[in-house]
Amino acid sequence: MSNSTLQELNEEINEISDEIRKSLLSAIQHFNCWLNETNVSLKTFDIKNIIIEPYKNEDWIMKVNNNNRGEKIVSFNPYILKSCDYNFFEIVILHEFFHLVVQGVPNKDDATKVKDYFGSDFMSLIDIEADFYVALYLKEKKEFDIKTYWSTYFDGSKVFIDKWVRNKKFERFIGSVLTINKLFLSEDNSFDLYLPSISPVITENHMKVLVIKEKHISFEEINISYEDFKDIKNLYKKPSHLTFEGYYSVLKNFCIQALNVQDLSFTKN
């Protein structure tokens, strides 16, 4: 039986293929080992306690519950795999796994509690940190460069598009763009998490950002014209209207301005 026929059968019974299941569990295991090796986390999650559920048309990707022995069981819902390729799906799963094993925010209810107790900006920062460490892992262990990362991201960028631009989600996206590009542009894997506020852009032609660094936090200003802002907003809202080269060009131009880097350094990889 051909691979395509097997895939069709798997989709009919609403299951991912064994090949994808094995690849995903292997990726999670390697990511967990890397987190241990780099002392980001000393926790190890047993692969046998990870379940890849059948496709469920429900608004969740990861859930964690305890079994009757008190062990944590993590379930992943692969529904987004019907709308993106495997490489993007893997990035999303590693992001979710980081929430679990490092940050202690595995369920949607936990994220809601973070927002209720500390505000939505803090949850954005948690997401940006997860994005940073997944990108760092891909850079160090899979030899991703900046263009490879955004090519993979572009392939799945339409998955989480909202019907309108929600300010906090848009700010979180900009924060991840700045954080990840700074990471790839730095030779020392710079730990700079950017948490922006877009409020001053329209009236003052700049963006305020909190930059969480390894040893301190700084309050900084990024000079961004309203035209640059509109370009990144349109990219966020309608990525499918762009080719990858167009998408990457907008990201590049935005970050050359925002991070004050030269075009040569942005493309040196």
Short mmCIF file of C-alpha atoms in Angstrom, two decimals:
data_model
loop_
_atom_site.label_atom_id
_atom_site.label_comp_id
_atom_site.label_asym_id
_atom_site.label_seq_id
_atom_site.Cartn_x
_atom_site.Cartn_y
_atom_site.Cartn_z
CA MET A 1 0.00 0.00 0.00
CA SER A 2 1.40 3.42 -0.95
CA ASN A 3 2.16 6.17 1.56
CA SER A 4 -0.50 8.40 0.00
CA THR A 5 -3.11 5.65 0.37
CA LEU A 6 -2.12 5.13 4.00
CA GLN A 7 -2.38 8.86 4.62
CA GLU A 8 -5.86 8.92 3.07
CA LEU A 9 -6.93 6.01 5.28
CA ASN A 10 -5.50 7.71 8.35
CA GLU A 11 -7.44 10.88 7.55
CA GLU A 12 -10.64 8.88 7.08
CA ILE A 13 -10.28 7.40 10.56
CA ASN A 14 -9.18 10.78 11.88
CA GLU A 15 -5.71 9.67 12.96
CA ILE A 16 -2.28 11.00 12.13
CA SER A 17 0.08 8.55 10.45
CA ASP A 18 2.50 6.42 12.45
CA GLU A 19 5.37 8.17 10.69
CA ILE A 20 4.22 11.61 11.85
CA ARG A 21 3.54 10.29 15.35
CA LYS A 22 7.06 8.86 15.63
CA SER A 23 8.63 12.04 14.22
CA LEU A 24 6.72 14.22 16.65
CA LEU A 25 7.53 12.14 19.73
CA SER A 26 11.18 12.03 18.68
CA ALA A 27 11.22 15.83 18.24
CA ILE A 28 9.70 16.33 21.70
CA GLN A 29 12.24 13.96 23.25
CA HIS A 30 15.20 15.69 21.57
CA PHE A 31 13.88 19.10 22.61
CA ASN A 32 13.48 17.93 26.21
CA CYS A 33 17.05 16.57 26.21
CA TRP A 34 18.34 19.89 24.86
CA LEU A 35 16.47 21.79 27.59
CA ASN A 36 18.20 19.55 30.14
CA GLU A 37 21.64 19.91 28.52
CA THR A 38 21.38 23.71 28.47
CA ASN A 39 20.02 23.85 32.05
CA VAL A 40 16.89 25.64 30.89
CA SER A 41 14.94 22.92 32.67
CA LEU A 42 15.97 19.87 34.67
CA LYS A 43 12.57 18.23 34.21
CA THR A 44 12.14 15.26 31.90
CA PHE A 45 8.73 14.25 30.66
CA ASP A 46 8.29 10.55 29.95
CA ILE A 47 7.41 10.02 26.29
CA LYS A 48 5.12 7.11 27.21
CA ASN A 49 2.88 9.65 28.95
CA ILE A 50 2.37 11.66 25.76
CA ILE A 51 -0.71 10.92 23.68
CA ILE A 52 -1.27 12.20 20.15
CA GLU A 53 -5.05 12.31 19.97
CA PRO A 54 -7.16 11.75 16.86
CA TYR A 55 -7.97 14.96 15.00
CA LYS A 56 -10.46 16.94 17.07
CA ASN A 57 -12.18 20.03 15.77
CA GLU A 58 -11.79 21.72 19.13
CA ASP A 59 -9.96 24.86 20.21
CA TRP A 60 -7.04 23.29 22.06
CA ILE A 61 -3.63 21.95 21.13
CA MET A 62 -2.35 20.60 24.45
CA LYS A 63 -4.07 19.33 27.59
CA VAL A 64 -2.55 17.89 30.74
CA ASN A 65 -4.39 15.67 33.19
CA ASN A 66 -3.44 13.21 35.91
CA ASN A 67 -4.12 9.49 35.50
CA ASN A 68 -5.29 7.21 38.32
CA ARG A 69 -1.67 6.76 39.44
CA GLY A 70 -1.16 10.50 39.78
CA GLU A 71 1.08 10.71 36.70
CA LYS A 72 0.75 13.67 34.37
CA ILE A 73 -0.56 12.67 30.95
CA VAL A 74 -0.21 15.19 28.14
CA SER A 75 -2.47 15.03 25.10
CA PHE A 76 -1.86 16.86 21.83
CA ASN A 77 -4.65 17.63 19.38
CA PRO A 78 -3.18 17.64 15.85
CA TYR A 79 -6.11 19.45 14.21
CA ILE A 80 -3.94 22.27 12.82
CA LEU A 81 -2.00 19.70 10.80
CA LYS A 82 -4.91 19.72 8.36
CA SER A 83 -4.08 23.37 7.59
CA CYS A 84 -0.27 23.44 7.67
CA ASP A 85 2.78 21.34 6.93
CA TYR A 86 4.53 19.11 9.45
CA ASN A 87 7.49 21.45 10.12
CA PHE A 88 5.26 24.29 11.30
CA PHE A 89 3.18 21.84 13.32
CA GLU A 90 6.33 20.62 15.08
CA ILE A 91 7.30 24.19 16.03
CA VAL A 92 3.84 24.72 17.54
CA ILE A 93 4.05 21.48 19.53
CA LEU A 94 7.52 22.32 20.87
CA HIS A 95 6.21 25.76 21.89
CA GLU A 96 3.37 24.08 23.79
CA PHE A 97 5.74 21.56 25.35
CA PHE A 98 7.90 24.43 26.64
CA HIS A 99 4.80 25.83 28.36
CA LEU A 100 4.43 22.46 30.07
CA VAL A 101 7.92 21.43 31.08
CA VAL A 102 9.49 24.83 31.78
CA GLN A 103 6.81 27.44 32.45
CA GLY A 104 4.09 25.43 34.18
CA VAL A 105 1.33 26.79 31.94
CA PRO A 106 0.13 23.65 30.12
CA ASN A 107 -3.63 24.22 29.81
CA LYS A 108 -5.79 27.02 28.45
CA ASP A 109 -7.18 27.48 31.95
CA ASP A 110 -3.64 28.12 33.20
CA ALA A 111 -3.14 30.81 30.56
CA THR A 112 -6.44 32.41 31.60
CA LYS A 113 -5.29 32.45 35.22
CA VAL A 114 -2.00 34.12 34.24
CA LYS A 115 -3.98 36.82 32.41
CA ASP A 116 -6.38 37.26 35.33
CA TYR A 117 -3.66 37.41 37.98
CA PHE A 118 -0.92 39.29 36.13
CA GLY A 119 -2.48 40.77 32.98
CA SER A 120 -2.43 39.75 29.33
CA ASP A 121 0.99 41.35 28.74
CA PHE A 122 2.58 38.83 31.06
CA MET A 123 1.02 35.96 29.12
CA SER A 124 2.38 37.53 25.94
CA LEU A 125 5.82 37.53 27.52
CA ILE A 126 5.46 33.85 28.42
CA ASP A 127 4.61 33.10 24.78
CA ILE A 128 7.51 35.19 23.50
CA GLU A 129 9.92 33.34 25.79
CA ALA A 130 8.63 30.00 24.50
CA ASP A 131 9.12 31.22 20.92
CA PHE A 132 12.67 32.28 21.79
CA TYR A 133 13.72 28.91 23.18
CA VAL A 134 12.16 26.93 20.35
CA ALA A 135 13.97 29.18 17.85
CA LEU A 136 17.23 28.83 19.80
CA TYR A 137 16.86 25.04 19.74
CA LEU A 138 16.26 25.09 15.98
CA LYS A 139 19.27 27.36 15.49
CA GLU A 140 21.62 25.29 17.64
CA LYS A 141 20.49 21.74 16.93
CA LYS A 142 18.92 21.88 13.47
CA GLU A 143 21.12 24.63 12.03
CA PHE A 144 18.21 26.89 11.13
CA ASP A 145 19.13 30.33 9.88
CA ILE A 146 16.83 33.32 9.96
CA LYS A 147 15.35 32.70 6.53
CA THR A 148 14.74 29.00 7.16
CA TYR A 149 12.91 29.84 10.37
CA TRP A 150 10.59 32.36 8.74
CA SER A 151 10.04 30.13 5.73
CA THR A 152 8.79 27.41 8.07
CA TYR A 153 6.67 29.91 9.99
CA PHE A 154 5.22 31.36 6.78
CA ASP A 155 3.98 27.94 5.69
CA GLY A 156 1.65 27.86 8.70
CA SER A 157 1.06 31.55 9.32
CA LYS A 158 -2.55 31.42 8.14
CA VAL A 159 -3.52 28.87 10.82
CA PHE A 160 -4.02 31.33 13.68
CA ILE A 161 -5.35 34.35 11.79
CA ASP A 162 -8.18 36.26 13.50
CA LYS A 163 -11.02 38.02 11.71
CA TRP A 164 -9.75 41.33 13.05
CA VAL A 165 -6.46 42.63 14.45
CA ARG A 166 -6.50 42.11 18.20
CA ASN A 167 -4.03 44.56 19.72
CA LYS A 168 -2.50 42.28 22.33
CA LYS A 169 -2.06 39.36 19.93
CA PHE A 170 -0.55 41.71 17.37
CA GLU A 171 1.86 43.11 19.97
CA ARG A 172 2.80 39.56 20.94
CA PHE A 173 3.52 38.80 17.26
CA ILE A 174 5.73 41.89 16.91
CA GLY A 175 7.50 40.95 20.13
CA SER A 176 8.28 37.49 18.78
CA VAL A 177 9.44 38.91 15.45
CA LEU A 178 11.89 41.26 17.18
CA THR A 179 13.01 38.64 19.71
CA ILE A 180 13.62 35.88 17.18
CA ASN A 181 15.35 38.10 14.64
CA LYS A 182 17.63 39.51 17.33
CA LEU A 183 18.48 35.93 18.30
CA PHE A 184 19.39 34.89 14.77
CA LEU A 185 21.34 38.08 14.11
CA SER A 186 23.49 37.74 17.23
CA GLU A 187 26.52 35.51 17.34
CA ASP A 188 26.17 35.01 21.09
CA ASN A 189 22.47 33.99 20.96
CA SER A 190 21.37 37.20 22.60
CA PHE A 191 18.62 36.71 25.19
CA ASP A 192 16.47 39.78 24.51
CA LEU A 193 12.73 39.33 24.89
CA TYR A 194 10.83 42.25 23.37
CA LEU A 195 7.44 43.21 24.79
CA PRO A 196 6.14 46.11 22.68
CA SER A 197 3.33 48.60 22.98
CA ILE A 198 1.92 49.83 19.68
CA SER A 199 -0.03 52.71 21.27
CA PRO A 200 2.51 55.50 20.51
CA VAL A 201 3.00 54.55 16.84
CA ILE A 202 0.16 56.59 15.36
CA THR A 203 0.74 59.75 17.39
CA GLU A 204 4.50 59.72 17.93
CA ASN A 205 6.04 57.57 15.17
CA HIS A 206 7.76 55.24 17.59
CA MET A 207 7.08 52.10 19.56
CA LYS A 208 7.80 51.60 23.24
CA VAL A 209 9.25 48.24 24.27
CA LEU A 210 10.24 46.52 27.46
CA VAL A 211 13.33 44.46 26.71
CA ILE A 212 13.84 41.62 29.16
CA LYS A 213 17.52 40.77 29.10
CA GLU A 214 19.43 38.05 30.90
CA LYS A 215 20.51 40.34 33.74
CA HIS A 216 18.13 43.29 33.66
CA ILE A 217 15.06 44.89 32.07
CA SER A 218 15.22 48.07 30.02
CA PHE A 219 12.53 50.43 28.74
CA GLU A 220 13.39 51.39 25.18
CA GLU A 221 12.05 53.23 22.17
CA ILE A 222 11.99 51.94 18.60
CA ASN A 223 11.66 54.41 15.76
CA ILE A 224 9.01 53.09 13.40
CA SER A 225 7.17 55.10 10.77
CA TYR A 226 3.46 54.66 10.37
CA GLU A 227 4.09 53.18 6.90
CA ASP A 228 6.40 50.53 8.38
CA PHE A 229 3.74 49.82 10.98
CA LYS A 230 1.05 49.39 8.31
CA ASP A 231 3.26 46.98 6.38
CA ILE A 232 3.80 44.70 9.37
CA LYS A 233 0.11 44.95 10.29
CA ASN A 234 -0.95 43.90 6.78
CA LEU A 235 1.54 41.03 6.89
CA TYR A 236 0.06 39.89 10.21
CA LYS A 237 -3.52 40.23 9.01
CA LYS A 238 -3.21 38.77 5.50
CA PRO A 239 -0.06 36.66 5.15
CA SER A 240 -1.68 34.56 2.41
CA HIS A 241 -1.72 37.63 0.15
CA LEU A 242 2.07 37.53 0.03
CA THR A 243 4.62 35.18 -1.46
CA PHE A 244 7.27 34.03 0.99
CA GLU A 245 9.79 36.43 -0.55
CA GLY A 246 7.33 39.29 -0.06
CA TYR A 247 6.62 38.17 3.50
CA TYR A 248 10.31 37.91 4.32
CA SER A 249 11.03 41.29 2.74
CA VAL A 250 8.49 43.01 5.01
CA LEU A 251 9.94 41.30 8.09
CA LYS A 252 13.46 42.20 7.02
CA ASN A 253 12.69 45.86 6.35
CA PHE A 254 10.77 46.19 9.61
CA CYS A 255 13.59 44.70 11.66
CA ILE A 256 16.35 46.63 9.90
CA GLN A 257 14.55 49.75 11.09
CA ALA A 258 13.42 48.48 14.50
CA LEU A 259 16.62 46.72 15.53
CA ASN A 260 18.89 49.24 13.82
CA VAL A 261 20.82 46.62 11.87
CA GLN A 262 22.33 46.76 8.41
CA ASP A 263 20.87 44.80 5.52
CA LEU A 264 24.15 42.88 5.21
CA SER A 265 23.99 41.61 8.79
CA PHE A 266 20.35 40.59 8.33
CA THR A 267 21.14 38.46 5.30
CA LYS A 268 24.58 37.16 6.27
CA ASN A 269 23.19 33.71 7.06
#
